[in-house]
Short mmCIF file of C-alpha atoms in Angstrom, two decimals:
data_model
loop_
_atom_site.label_atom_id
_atom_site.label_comp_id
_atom_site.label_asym_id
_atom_site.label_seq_id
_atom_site.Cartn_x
_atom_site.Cartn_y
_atom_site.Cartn_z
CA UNK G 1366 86.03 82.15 105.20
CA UNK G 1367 86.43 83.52 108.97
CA UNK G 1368 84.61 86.44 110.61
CA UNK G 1369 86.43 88.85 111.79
CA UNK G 1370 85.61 89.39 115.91
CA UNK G 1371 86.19 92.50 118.26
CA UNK G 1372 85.09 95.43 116.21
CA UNK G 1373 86.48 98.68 117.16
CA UNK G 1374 84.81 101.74 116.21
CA UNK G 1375 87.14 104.04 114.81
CA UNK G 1376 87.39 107.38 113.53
CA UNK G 1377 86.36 108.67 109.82
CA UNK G 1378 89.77 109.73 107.69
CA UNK G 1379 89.91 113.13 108.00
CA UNK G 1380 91.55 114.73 104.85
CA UNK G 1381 89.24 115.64 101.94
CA UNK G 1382 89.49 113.68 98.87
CA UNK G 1383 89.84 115.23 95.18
CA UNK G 1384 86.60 115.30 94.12
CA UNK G 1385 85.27 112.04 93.13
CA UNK G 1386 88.54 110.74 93.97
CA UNK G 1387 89.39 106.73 95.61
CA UNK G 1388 89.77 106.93 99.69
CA UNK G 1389 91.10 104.55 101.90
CA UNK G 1390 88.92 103.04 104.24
CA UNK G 1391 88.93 100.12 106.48
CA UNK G 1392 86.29 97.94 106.48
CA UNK G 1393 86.64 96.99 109.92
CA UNK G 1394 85.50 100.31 111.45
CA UNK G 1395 82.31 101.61 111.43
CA UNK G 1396 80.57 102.64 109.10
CA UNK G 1397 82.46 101.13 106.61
CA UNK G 1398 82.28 98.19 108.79
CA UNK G 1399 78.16 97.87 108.15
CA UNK G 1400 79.00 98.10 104.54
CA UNK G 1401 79.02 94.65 102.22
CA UNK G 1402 78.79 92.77 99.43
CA UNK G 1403 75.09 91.25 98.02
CA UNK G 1404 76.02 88.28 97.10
CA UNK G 1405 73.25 86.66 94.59
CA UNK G 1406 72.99 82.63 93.82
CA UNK G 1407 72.00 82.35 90.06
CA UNK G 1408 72.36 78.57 89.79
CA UNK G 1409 74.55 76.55 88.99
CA UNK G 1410 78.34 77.54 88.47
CA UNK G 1411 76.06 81.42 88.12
CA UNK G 1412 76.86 83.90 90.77
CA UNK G 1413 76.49 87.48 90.91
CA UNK G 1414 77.55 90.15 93.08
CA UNK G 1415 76.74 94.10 94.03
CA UNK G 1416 76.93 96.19 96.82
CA UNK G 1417 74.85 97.39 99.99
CA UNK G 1418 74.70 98.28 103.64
CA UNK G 1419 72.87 97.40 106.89
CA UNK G 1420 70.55 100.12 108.13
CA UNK G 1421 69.25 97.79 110.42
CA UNK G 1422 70.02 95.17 112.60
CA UNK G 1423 67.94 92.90 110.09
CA UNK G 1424 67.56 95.42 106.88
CA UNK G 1425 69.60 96.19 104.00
CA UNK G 1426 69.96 98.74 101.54
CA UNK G 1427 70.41 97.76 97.83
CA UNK G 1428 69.92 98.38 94.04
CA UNK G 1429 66.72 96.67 93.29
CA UNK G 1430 68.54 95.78 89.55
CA UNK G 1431 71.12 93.64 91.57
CA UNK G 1432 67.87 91.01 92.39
CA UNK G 1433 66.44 90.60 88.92
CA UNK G 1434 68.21 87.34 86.74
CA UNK G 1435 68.26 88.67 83.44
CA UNK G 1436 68.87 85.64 81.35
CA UNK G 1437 66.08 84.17 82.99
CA UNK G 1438 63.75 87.43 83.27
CA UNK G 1439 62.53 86.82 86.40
CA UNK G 1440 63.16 87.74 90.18
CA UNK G 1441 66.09 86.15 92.27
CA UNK G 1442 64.32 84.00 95.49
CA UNK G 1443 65.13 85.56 98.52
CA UNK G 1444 67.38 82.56 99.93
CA UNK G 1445 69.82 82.96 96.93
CA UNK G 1446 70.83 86.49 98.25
CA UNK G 1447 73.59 86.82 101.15
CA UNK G 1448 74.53 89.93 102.94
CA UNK G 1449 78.49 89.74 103.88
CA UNK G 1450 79.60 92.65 105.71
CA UNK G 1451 82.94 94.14 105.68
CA UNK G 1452 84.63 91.46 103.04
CA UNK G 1453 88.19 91.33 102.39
CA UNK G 1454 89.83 88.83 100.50
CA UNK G 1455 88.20 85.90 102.18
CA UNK G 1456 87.41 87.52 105.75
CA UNK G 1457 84.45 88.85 106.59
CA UNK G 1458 82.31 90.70 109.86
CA UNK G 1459 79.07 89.36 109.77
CA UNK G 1460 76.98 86.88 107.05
CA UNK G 1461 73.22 86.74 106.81
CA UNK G 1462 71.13 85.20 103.90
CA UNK G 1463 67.47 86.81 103.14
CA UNK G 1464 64.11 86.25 104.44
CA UNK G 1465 62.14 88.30 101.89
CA UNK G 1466 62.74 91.45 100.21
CA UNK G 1467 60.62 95.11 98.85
CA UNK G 1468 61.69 97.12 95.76
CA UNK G 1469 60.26 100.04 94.35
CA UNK G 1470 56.74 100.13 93.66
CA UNK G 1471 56.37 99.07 89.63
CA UNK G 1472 60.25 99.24 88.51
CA UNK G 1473 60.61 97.00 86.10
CA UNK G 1474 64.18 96.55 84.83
CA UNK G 1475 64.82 99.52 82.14
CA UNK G 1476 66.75 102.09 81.55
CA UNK G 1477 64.31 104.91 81.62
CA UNK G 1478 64.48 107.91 84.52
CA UNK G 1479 61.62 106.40 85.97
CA UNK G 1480 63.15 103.21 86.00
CA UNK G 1481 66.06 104.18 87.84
CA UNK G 1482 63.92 106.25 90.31
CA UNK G 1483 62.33 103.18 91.57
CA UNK G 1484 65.26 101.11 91.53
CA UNK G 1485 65.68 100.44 95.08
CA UNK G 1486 65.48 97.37 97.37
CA UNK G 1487 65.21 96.86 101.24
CA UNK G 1488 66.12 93.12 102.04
CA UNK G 1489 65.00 91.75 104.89
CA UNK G 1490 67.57 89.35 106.94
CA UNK G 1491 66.50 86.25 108.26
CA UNK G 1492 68.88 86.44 111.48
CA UNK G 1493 70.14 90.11 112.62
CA UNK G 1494 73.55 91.21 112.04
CA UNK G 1495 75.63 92.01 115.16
CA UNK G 1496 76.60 95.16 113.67
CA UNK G 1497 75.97 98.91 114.34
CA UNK G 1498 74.08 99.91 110.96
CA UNK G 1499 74.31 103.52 109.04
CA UNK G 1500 71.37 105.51 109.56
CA UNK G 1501 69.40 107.07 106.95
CA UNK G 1502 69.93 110.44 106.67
CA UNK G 1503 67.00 113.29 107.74
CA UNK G 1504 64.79 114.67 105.29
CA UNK G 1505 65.91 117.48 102.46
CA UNK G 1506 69.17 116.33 103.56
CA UNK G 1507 70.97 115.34 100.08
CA UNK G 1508 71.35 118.31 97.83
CA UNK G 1509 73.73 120.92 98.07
CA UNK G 1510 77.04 122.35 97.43
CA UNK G 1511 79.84 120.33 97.26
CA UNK G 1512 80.80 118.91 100.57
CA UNK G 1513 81.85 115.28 102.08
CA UNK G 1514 79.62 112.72 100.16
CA UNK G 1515 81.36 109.30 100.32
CA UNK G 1516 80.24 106.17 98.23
CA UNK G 1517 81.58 103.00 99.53
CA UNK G 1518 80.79 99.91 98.01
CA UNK G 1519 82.84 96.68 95.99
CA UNK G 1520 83.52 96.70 92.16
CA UNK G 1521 83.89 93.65 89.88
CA UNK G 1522 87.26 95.58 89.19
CA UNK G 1523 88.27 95.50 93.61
CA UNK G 1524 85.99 92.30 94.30
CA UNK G 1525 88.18 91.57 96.97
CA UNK G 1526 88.80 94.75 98.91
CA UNK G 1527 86.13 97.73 99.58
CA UNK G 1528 86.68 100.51 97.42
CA UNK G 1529 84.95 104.62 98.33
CA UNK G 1530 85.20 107.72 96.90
CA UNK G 1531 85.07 111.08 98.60
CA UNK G 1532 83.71 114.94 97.94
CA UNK G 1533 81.80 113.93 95.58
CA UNK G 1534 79.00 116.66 94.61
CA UNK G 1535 75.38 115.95 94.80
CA UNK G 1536 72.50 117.83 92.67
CA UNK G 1537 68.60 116.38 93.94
CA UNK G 1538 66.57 116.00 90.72
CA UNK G 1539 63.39 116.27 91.96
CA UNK G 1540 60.74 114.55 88.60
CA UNK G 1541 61.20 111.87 89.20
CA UNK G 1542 63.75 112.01 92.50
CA UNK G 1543 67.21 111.69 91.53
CA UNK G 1544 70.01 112.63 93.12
CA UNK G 1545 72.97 113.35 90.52
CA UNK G 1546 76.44 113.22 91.65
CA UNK G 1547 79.81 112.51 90.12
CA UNK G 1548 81.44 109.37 92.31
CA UNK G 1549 81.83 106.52 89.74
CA UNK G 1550 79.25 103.49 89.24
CA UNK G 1551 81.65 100.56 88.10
CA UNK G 1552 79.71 96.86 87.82
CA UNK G 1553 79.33 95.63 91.16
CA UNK G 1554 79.19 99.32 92.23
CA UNK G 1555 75.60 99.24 92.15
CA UNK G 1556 73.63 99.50 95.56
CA UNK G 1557 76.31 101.22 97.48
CA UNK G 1558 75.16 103.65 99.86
CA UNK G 1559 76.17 107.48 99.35
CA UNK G 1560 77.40 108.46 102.88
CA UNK G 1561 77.09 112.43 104.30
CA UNK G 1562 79.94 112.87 106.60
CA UNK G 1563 79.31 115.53 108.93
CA UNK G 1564 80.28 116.35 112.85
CA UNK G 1565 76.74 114.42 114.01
CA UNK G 1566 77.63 111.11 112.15
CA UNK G 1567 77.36 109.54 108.91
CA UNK G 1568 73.98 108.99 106.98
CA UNK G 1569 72.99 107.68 104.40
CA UNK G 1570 71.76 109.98 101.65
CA UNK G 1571 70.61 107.86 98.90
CA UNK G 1572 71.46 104.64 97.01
CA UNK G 1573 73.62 104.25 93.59
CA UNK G 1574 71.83 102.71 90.91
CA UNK G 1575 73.69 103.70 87.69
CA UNK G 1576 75.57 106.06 85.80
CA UNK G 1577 74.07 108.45 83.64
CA UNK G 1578 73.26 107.86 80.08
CA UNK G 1579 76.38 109.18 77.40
CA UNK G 1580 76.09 113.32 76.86
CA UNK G 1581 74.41 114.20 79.71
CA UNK G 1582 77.00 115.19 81.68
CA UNK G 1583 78.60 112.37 82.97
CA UNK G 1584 77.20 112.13 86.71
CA UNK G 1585 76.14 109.05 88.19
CA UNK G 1586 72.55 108.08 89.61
CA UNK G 1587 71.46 107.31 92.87
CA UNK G 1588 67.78 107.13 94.91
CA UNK G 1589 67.41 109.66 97.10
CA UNK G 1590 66.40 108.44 100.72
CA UNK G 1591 62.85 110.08 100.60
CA UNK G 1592 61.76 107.48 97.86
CA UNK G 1593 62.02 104.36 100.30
CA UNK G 1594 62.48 106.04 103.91
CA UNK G 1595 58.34 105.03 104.43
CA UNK G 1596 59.01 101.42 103.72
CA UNK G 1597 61.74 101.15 105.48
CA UNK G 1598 60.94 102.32 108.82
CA UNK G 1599 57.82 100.25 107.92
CA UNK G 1600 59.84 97.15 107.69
CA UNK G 1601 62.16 98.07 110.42
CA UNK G 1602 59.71 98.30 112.90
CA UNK G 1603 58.22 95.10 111.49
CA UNK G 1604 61.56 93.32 111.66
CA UNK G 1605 62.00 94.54 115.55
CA UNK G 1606 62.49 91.78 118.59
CA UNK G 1607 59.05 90.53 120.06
CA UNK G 1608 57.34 91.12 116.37
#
């Protein structure tokens, strides 16, 4: 593999997507750039992958799910989990392996509402990523009417190539927080970001976890940014230069 050098910061695509339907992006502009795949070391001949993105020059957004080794029912160490930025088939922008990592207070790996409310993780890098990451979005700043929501992340399906969606609608389910919205969750999907586009930049709004069970509509899950934004400016500042 070969990093990629000489970013250029580029412009978002500007034509709105079906709903829900697959964009082209390029990984090597922003803030598609600062968007990767989470590796995950198993053991031997096991490997695993999701999605997430850098919201910090040493902090990463995931799907707290994507860290737990079923067969083994426990908890991935923190050196088996690798951050590559921008991957396509076999080239890459940055590379970092963890230091330690925080998920949601109590999940446990289930399938209940609650569950998926609390199934977010914030992994923290052990060397920072000379990226520029995607800021989480401001508070009460998720629901709404339909506008441009983009999920970006890798499938098992794509594993090679970044895959997004765009205008994809977005309900906030407040008991427990949920935000409902109807851009896919394939395997591997799982911890991408959901982006608001919007003339001040893009955010991030929350954090795919699943889709939603058969007969209730169809809409995938994600954790709204309010659920973690306390730890995560916790561990941010923790994680700064000189600390």
């Amino acid at each position: 593999m070969r990093r990629i050098a000489g970013l250029v910061l580029g412009a978002l695509l500007a034509p709105a997507p079906a709903a829900g339907a697959e964009v082209a992006v390029d990984a090597g502009v922003w803030p598609y750039a600062s968007v990767g795949k989470l590796n995950v070391v198993l053991g031997a001949n096991r490997r695993a992958f999701c999605s997430a993105t850098l919201i910090a020059p040493r902090l990463v957004l995931s799907a707290a799910h994507c860290l737990w080794d079923g067969p083994r029912t426990r908890w991935v160490g923190p050196r088996s989990v690798h951050f590559v930025a921008g991957w396509r088939q076999g080239t890459y922008n940055a590379h970092a392996v963890a230091d330690r990592y925080v998920t949601g207070p109590g999940y446990a790996f289930g399938t209940t509402a609650a569950d998926f409310a609390r199934d977010w993780a914030l992994i923290a890098l052990a060397e920072p990523v000379d990226l520029r990451p995607v800021p989480l979005a401001s508070e009460g700043d998720a629901a709404g009417a339909r506008r441009e929501i983009r999920r970006a992340g890798y499938s098992h399906a794509r594993a090679e190539r970044m895959s997004a969606q765009g205008e994809c609608a977005v309900e906030e389910q407040p008991d427990p927080p949920l935000l409902l919205h109807d851009c896919r969750a394939l395997p591997g999907e799982s911890g991408s970001a959901l982006l608001r586009l919007g003339e001040d930049g893009p955010a991030v709004i929350g954090v795919l976890v699943a889709r939603r069970p058969e007969g209730t509509g169809g809409r995938s899950l994600a954790v709204p940014v309010r659920s973690f934004r306390a730890e995560a400016e916790r561990m941010r500042a923790a994680l700064s230069p000189g600390r």
